[in-house]
Tab-separated table of C-alpha atoms in Angstrom:
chain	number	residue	atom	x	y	z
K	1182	UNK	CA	124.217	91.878	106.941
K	1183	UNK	CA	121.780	92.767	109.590
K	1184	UNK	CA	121.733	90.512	112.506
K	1185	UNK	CA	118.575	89.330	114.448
K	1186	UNK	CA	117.000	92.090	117.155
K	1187	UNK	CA	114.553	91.018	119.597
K	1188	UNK	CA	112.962	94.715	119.743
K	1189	UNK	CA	112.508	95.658	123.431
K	1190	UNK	CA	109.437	95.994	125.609
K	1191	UNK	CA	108.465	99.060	127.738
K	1192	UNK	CA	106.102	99.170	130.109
K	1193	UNK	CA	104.343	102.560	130.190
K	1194	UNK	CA	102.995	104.118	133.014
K	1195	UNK	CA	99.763	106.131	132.086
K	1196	UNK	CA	96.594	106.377	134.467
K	1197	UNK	CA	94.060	106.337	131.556
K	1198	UNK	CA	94.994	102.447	131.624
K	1199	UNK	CA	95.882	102.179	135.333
K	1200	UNK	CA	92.085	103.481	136.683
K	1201	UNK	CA	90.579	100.920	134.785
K	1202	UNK	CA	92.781	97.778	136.171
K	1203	UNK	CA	95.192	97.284	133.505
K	1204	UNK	CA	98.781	97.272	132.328
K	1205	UNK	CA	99.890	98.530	129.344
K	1206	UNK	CA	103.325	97.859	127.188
K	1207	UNK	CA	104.930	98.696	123.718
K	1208	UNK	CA	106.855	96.377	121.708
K	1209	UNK	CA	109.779	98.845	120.146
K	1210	UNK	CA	109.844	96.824	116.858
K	1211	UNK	CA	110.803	100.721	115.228
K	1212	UNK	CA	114.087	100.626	116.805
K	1213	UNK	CA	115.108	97.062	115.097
K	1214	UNK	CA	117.303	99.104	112.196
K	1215	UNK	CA	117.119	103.014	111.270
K	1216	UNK	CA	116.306	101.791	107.703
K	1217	UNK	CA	114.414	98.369	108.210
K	1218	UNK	CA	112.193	99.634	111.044
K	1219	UNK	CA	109.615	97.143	112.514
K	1220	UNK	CA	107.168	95.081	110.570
K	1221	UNK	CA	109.242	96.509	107.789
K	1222	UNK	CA	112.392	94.057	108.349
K	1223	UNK	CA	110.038	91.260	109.772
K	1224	UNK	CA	108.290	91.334	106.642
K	1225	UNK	CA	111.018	91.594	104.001
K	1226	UNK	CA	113.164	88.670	105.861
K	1227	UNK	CA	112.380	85.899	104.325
K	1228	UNK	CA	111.862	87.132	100.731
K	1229	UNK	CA	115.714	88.928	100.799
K	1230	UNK	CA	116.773	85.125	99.708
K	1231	UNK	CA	114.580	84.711	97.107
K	1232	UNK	CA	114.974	88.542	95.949
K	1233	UNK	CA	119.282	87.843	95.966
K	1234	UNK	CA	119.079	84.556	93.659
K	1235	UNK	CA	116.609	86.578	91.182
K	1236	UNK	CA	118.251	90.093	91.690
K	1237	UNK	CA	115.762	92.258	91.159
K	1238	UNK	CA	112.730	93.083	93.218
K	1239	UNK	CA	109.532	94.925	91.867
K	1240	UNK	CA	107.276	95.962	94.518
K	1241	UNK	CA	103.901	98.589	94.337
K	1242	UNK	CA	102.786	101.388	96.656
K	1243	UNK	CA	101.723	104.987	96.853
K	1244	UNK	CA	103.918	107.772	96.975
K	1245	UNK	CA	104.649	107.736	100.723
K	1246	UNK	CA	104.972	104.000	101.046
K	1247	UNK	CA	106.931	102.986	103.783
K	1248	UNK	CA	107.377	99.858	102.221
K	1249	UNK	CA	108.498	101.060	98.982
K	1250	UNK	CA	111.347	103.061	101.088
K	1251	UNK	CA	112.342	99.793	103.120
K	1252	UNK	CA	112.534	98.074	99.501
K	1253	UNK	CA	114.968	100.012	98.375
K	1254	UNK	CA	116.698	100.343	101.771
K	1255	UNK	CA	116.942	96.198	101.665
K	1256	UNK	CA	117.962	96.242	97.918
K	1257	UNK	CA	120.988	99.008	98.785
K	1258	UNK	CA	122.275	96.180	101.928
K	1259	UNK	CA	121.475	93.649	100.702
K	1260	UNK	CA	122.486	93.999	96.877
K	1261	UNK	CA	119.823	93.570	95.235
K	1262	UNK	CA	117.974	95.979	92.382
K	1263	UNK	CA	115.103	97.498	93.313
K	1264	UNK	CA	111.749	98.838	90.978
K	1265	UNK	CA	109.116	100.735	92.612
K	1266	UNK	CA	105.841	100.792	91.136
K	1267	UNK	CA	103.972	104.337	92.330
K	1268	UNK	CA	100.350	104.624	91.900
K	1269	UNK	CA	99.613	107.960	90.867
K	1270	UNK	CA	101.187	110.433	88.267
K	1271	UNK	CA	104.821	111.349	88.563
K	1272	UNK	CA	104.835	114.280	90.555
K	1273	UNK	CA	108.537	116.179	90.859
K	1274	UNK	CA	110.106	117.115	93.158
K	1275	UNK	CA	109.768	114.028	94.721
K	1276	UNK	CA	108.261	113.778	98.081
K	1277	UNK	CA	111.060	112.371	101.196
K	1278	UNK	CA	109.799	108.728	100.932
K	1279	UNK	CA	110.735	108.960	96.919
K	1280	UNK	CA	113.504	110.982	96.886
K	1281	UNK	CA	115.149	108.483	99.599
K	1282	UNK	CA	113.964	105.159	97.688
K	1283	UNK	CA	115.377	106.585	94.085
K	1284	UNK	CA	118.855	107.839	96.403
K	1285	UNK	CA	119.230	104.233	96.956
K	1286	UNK	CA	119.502	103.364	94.027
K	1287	UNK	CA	115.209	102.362	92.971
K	1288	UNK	CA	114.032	102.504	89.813
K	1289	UNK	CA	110.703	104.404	89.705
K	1290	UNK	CA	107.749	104.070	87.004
K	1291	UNK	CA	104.077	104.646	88.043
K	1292	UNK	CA	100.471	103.956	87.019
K	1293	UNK	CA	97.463	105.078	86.634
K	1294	UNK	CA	94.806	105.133	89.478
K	1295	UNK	CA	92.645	102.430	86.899
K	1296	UNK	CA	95.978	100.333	86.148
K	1297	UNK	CA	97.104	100.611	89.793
K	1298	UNK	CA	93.723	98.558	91.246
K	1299	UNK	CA	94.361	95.829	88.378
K	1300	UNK	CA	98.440	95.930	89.258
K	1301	UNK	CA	98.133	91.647	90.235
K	1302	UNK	CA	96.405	91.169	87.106
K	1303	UNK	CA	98.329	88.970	84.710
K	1304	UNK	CA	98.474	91.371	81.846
K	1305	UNK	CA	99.497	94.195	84.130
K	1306	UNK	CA	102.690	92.074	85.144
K	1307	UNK	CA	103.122	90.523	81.788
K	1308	UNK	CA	103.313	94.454	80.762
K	1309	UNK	CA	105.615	94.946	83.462
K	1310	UNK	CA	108.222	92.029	82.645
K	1311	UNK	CA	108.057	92.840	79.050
K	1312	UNK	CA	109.371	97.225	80.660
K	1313	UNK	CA	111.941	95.866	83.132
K	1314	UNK	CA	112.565	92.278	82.227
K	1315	UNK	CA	112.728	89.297	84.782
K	1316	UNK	CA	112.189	90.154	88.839
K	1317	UNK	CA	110.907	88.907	92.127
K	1318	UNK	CA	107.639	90.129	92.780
K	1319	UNK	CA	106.751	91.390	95.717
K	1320	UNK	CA	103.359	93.116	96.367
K	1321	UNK	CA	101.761	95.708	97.772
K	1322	UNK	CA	103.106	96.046	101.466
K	1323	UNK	CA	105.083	93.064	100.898
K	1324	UNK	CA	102.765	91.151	102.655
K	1325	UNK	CA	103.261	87.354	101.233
K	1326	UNK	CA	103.044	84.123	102.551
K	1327	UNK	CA	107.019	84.394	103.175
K	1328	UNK	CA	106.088	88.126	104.823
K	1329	UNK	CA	104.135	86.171	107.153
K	1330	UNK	CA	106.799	84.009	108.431
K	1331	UNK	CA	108.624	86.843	109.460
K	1332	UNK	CA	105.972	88.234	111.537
K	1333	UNK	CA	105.229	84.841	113.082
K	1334	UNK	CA	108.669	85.237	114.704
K	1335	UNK	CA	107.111	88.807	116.398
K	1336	UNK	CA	104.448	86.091	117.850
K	1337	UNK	CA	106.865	84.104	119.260
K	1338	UNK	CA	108.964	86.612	121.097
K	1339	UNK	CA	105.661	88.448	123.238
K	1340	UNK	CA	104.248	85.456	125.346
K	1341	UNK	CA	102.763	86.418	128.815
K	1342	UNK	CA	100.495	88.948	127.286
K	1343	UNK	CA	96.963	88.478	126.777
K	1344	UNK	CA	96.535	91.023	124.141
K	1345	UNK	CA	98.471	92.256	121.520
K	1346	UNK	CA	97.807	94.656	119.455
K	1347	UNK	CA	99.103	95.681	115.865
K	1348	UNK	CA	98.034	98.465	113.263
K	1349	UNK	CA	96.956	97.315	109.983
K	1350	UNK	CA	97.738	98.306	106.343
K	1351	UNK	CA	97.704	94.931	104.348
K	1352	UNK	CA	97.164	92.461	107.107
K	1353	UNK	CA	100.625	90.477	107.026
K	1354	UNK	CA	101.604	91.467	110.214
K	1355	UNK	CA	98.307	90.761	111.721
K	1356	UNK	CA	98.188	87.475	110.067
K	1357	UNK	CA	101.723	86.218	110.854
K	1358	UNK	CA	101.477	87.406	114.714
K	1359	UNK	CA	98.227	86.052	115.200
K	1360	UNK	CA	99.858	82.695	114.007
K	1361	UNK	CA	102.748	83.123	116.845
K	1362	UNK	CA	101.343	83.877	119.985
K	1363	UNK	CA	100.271	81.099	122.288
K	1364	UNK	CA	96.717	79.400	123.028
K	1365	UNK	CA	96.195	82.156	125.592
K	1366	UNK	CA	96.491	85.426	123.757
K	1367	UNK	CA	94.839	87.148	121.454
K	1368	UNK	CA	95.733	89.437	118.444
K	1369	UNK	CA	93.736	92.638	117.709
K	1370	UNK	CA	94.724	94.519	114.520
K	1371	UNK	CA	93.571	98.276	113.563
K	1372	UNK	CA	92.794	99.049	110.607
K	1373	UNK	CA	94.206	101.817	108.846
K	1374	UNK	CA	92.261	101.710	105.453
K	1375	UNK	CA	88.966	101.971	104.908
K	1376	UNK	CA	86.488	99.909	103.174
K	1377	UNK	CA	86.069	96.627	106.249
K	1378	UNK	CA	88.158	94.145	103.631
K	1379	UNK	CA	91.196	93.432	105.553
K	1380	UNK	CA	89.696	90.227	107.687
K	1381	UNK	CA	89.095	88.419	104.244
K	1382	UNK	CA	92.867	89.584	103.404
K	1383	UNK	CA	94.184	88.439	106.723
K	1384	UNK	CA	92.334	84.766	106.015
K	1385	UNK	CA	93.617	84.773	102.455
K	1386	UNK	CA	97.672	85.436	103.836
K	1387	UNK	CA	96.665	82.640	106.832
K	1388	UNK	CA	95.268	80.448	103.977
K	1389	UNK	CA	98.223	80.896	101.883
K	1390	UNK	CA	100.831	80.530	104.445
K	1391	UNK	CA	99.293	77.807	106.916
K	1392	UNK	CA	96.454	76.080	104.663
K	1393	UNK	CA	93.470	77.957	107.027
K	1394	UNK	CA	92.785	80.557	109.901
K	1395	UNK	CA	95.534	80.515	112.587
K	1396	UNK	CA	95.236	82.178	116.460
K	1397	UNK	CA	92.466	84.072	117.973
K	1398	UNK	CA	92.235	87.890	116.280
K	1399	UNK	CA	90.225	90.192	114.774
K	1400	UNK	CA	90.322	93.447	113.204
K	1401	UNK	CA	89.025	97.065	114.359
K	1402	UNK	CA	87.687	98.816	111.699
K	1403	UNK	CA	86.255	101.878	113.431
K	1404	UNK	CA	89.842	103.892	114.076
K	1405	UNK	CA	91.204	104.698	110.364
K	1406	UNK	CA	90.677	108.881	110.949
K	1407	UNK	CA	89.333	108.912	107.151
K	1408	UNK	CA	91.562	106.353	105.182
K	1409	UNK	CA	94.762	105.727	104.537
K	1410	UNK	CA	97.252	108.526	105.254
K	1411	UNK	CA	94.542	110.630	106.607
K	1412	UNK	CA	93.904	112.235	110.279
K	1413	UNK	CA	92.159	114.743	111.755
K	1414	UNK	CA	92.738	116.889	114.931
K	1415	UNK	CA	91.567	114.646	117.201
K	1416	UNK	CA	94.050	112.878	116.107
K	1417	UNK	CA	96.876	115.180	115.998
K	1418	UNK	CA	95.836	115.687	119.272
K	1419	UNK	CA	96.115	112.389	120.471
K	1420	UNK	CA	99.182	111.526	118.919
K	1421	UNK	CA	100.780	114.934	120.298
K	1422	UNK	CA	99.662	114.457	123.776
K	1423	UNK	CA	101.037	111.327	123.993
K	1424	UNK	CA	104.512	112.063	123.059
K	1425	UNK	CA	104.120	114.746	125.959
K	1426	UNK	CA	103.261	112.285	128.202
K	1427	UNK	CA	105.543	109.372	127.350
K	1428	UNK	CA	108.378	111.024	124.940
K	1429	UNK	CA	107.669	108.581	122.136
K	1430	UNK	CA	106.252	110.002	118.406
K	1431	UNK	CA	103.023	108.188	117.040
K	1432	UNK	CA	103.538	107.984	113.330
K	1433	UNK	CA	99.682	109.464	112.025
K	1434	UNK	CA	99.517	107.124	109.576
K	1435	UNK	CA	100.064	103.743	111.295
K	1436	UNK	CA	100.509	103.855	115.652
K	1437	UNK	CA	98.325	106.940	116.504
K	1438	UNK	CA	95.777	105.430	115.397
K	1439	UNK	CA	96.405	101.940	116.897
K	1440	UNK	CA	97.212	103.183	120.082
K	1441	UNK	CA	93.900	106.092	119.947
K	1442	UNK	CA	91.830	102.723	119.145
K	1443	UNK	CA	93.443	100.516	122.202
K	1444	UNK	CA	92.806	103.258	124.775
K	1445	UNK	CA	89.102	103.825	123.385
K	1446	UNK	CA	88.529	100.109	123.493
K	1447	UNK	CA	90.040	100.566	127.316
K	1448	UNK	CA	86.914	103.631	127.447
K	1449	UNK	CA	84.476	100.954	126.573
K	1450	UNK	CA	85.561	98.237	129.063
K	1451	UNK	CA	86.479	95.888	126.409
K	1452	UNK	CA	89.332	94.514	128.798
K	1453	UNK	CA	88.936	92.584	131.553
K	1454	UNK	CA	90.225	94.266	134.729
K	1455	UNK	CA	94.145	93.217	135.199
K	1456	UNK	CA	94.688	92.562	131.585
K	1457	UNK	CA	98.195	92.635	130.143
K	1458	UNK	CA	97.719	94.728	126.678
K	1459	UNK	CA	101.051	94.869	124.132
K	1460	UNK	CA	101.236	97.335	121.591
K	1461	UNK	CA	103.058	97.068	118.852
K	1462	UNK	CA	104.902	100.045	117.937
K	1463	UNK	CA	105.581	98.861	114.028
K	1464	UNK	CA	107.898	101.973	112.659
């Protein structure tokens, strides 16, 4: 069993932030557990419960999906089966995020692009149950109303800072720390995807979880480098530069691009001189 980790907080020490009157810190959520990094434990929680009495989980996600590979980390500790559903063709050999998940003991299937976009259609999981039988659903990014609990708790533990900030894939994390941090602070999410639909999916998970909106927020949707999974050199750049300076590795997909977004918000003077900005660093 894993026990409870309040991740640390760093301070960081870089003049980009300094010149222009403010302080800026990372929440180390990626060194919770090797396997369960970040958002990635906070998330899956609360549904390990419900996933034990049922025992089997079926969850979706492309073919480097993070949270597929937690899944199947979770279901290996925790005891639990595990059946990821890949969007995309089969492609051997498996990529590292695969190859680990099906290691661990995940079953893998996959769909087709079309079938993939309709995967919380009824059908699609009636089709599915009829495959693999009975299982505990848990969707894309495992971002549920239960997912949201967990990342409340990330709420709770950061108070004293007036902004924190979180990248943003399915908008659970954003949703559930929003919900946690105090009257005072405000949560600003990056978005990762494309497309400008993850406010109405952060309302939805605050809907679902808390009956309406919860906490001040909002989402960036001008620092997603192309879409999901994609980046460019300015990027690279970015993310390289600042491992120089501070010895800590931006993950492209995810915390480059959070962190590129926070410090070009800083550019812009969107934060009041002597503000106290927390990053999270999600894993």
């Amino acid at each position: 069993m894993i026990s409870p980790v309040v991740s640390p907080v760093v301070e960081v020490a870089d003049g980009r932030f300094a010149r222009r009157g403010l302080r800026l810190f990372l929440k180390r959520d990626d060194l919770i557990h090797p396997e369960l990094p970040g958002n990635k434990w906070r998330k899956l929680k609360h549904n390990i419960g419900p996933a034990r009495e049922n025992g089997t989980v079926l969850t979706f996600g492309g073919a480097y999906s993070n949270h597929v590979r937690a899944t199947a980390a979770a279901g290996k500790i925790f005891g639990f089966a595990t059946i990821g559903v890949i969007r995309g063709e089969e492609r051997r050999p498996l990529n590292d995020s695969l190859a680990y998940a099906e290691r661990t003991g995940m079953r893998l299937t996959y769909l087709d692009r079309a079938s993939y976009r309709r995967k919380q259609d009824p059908d699609v999981i009636a089709d599915l149950r009829r495959e693999w039988g009975d299982f505990y659903l848990l969707p894309e990014g495992g971002s549920n109303a239960l997912a949201v609990r967990g990342c409340e708790e990330l709420g709770w533990e950061v108070p004293g800072y007036d902004v924190v900030c979180c990248p943003c894939g399915t908008g659970g994390t954003l949703a559930g720390l929003a919900a946690g941090l105090g009257t005072d602070q405000r949560a600003l999410g990056f978005s990762v995807l494309k497309g400008g639909f993850l406010d109405g999916e952060v309302e939805r998970l605050q809907r679902e979880t808390y009956g309406g909106r919860r906490g001040a927020w909002r989402v960036e949707h001008g620092f997603h480098f192309g879409g999901y999974a994609r980046t460019t050199p300015e990027l690279d750049a970015f993310a390289d530069d600042f491992a120089e300076r501070h010895g800590i590795v931006l993950d492209r997909i995810y915390t480059a691009k959070m962190m590129f977004g926070v410090l070009a918000l800083a550019d812009r003077g969107e934060f009041p001189d002597g503000t106290r900005v927390l990053a999270v660093i999600t894993g």
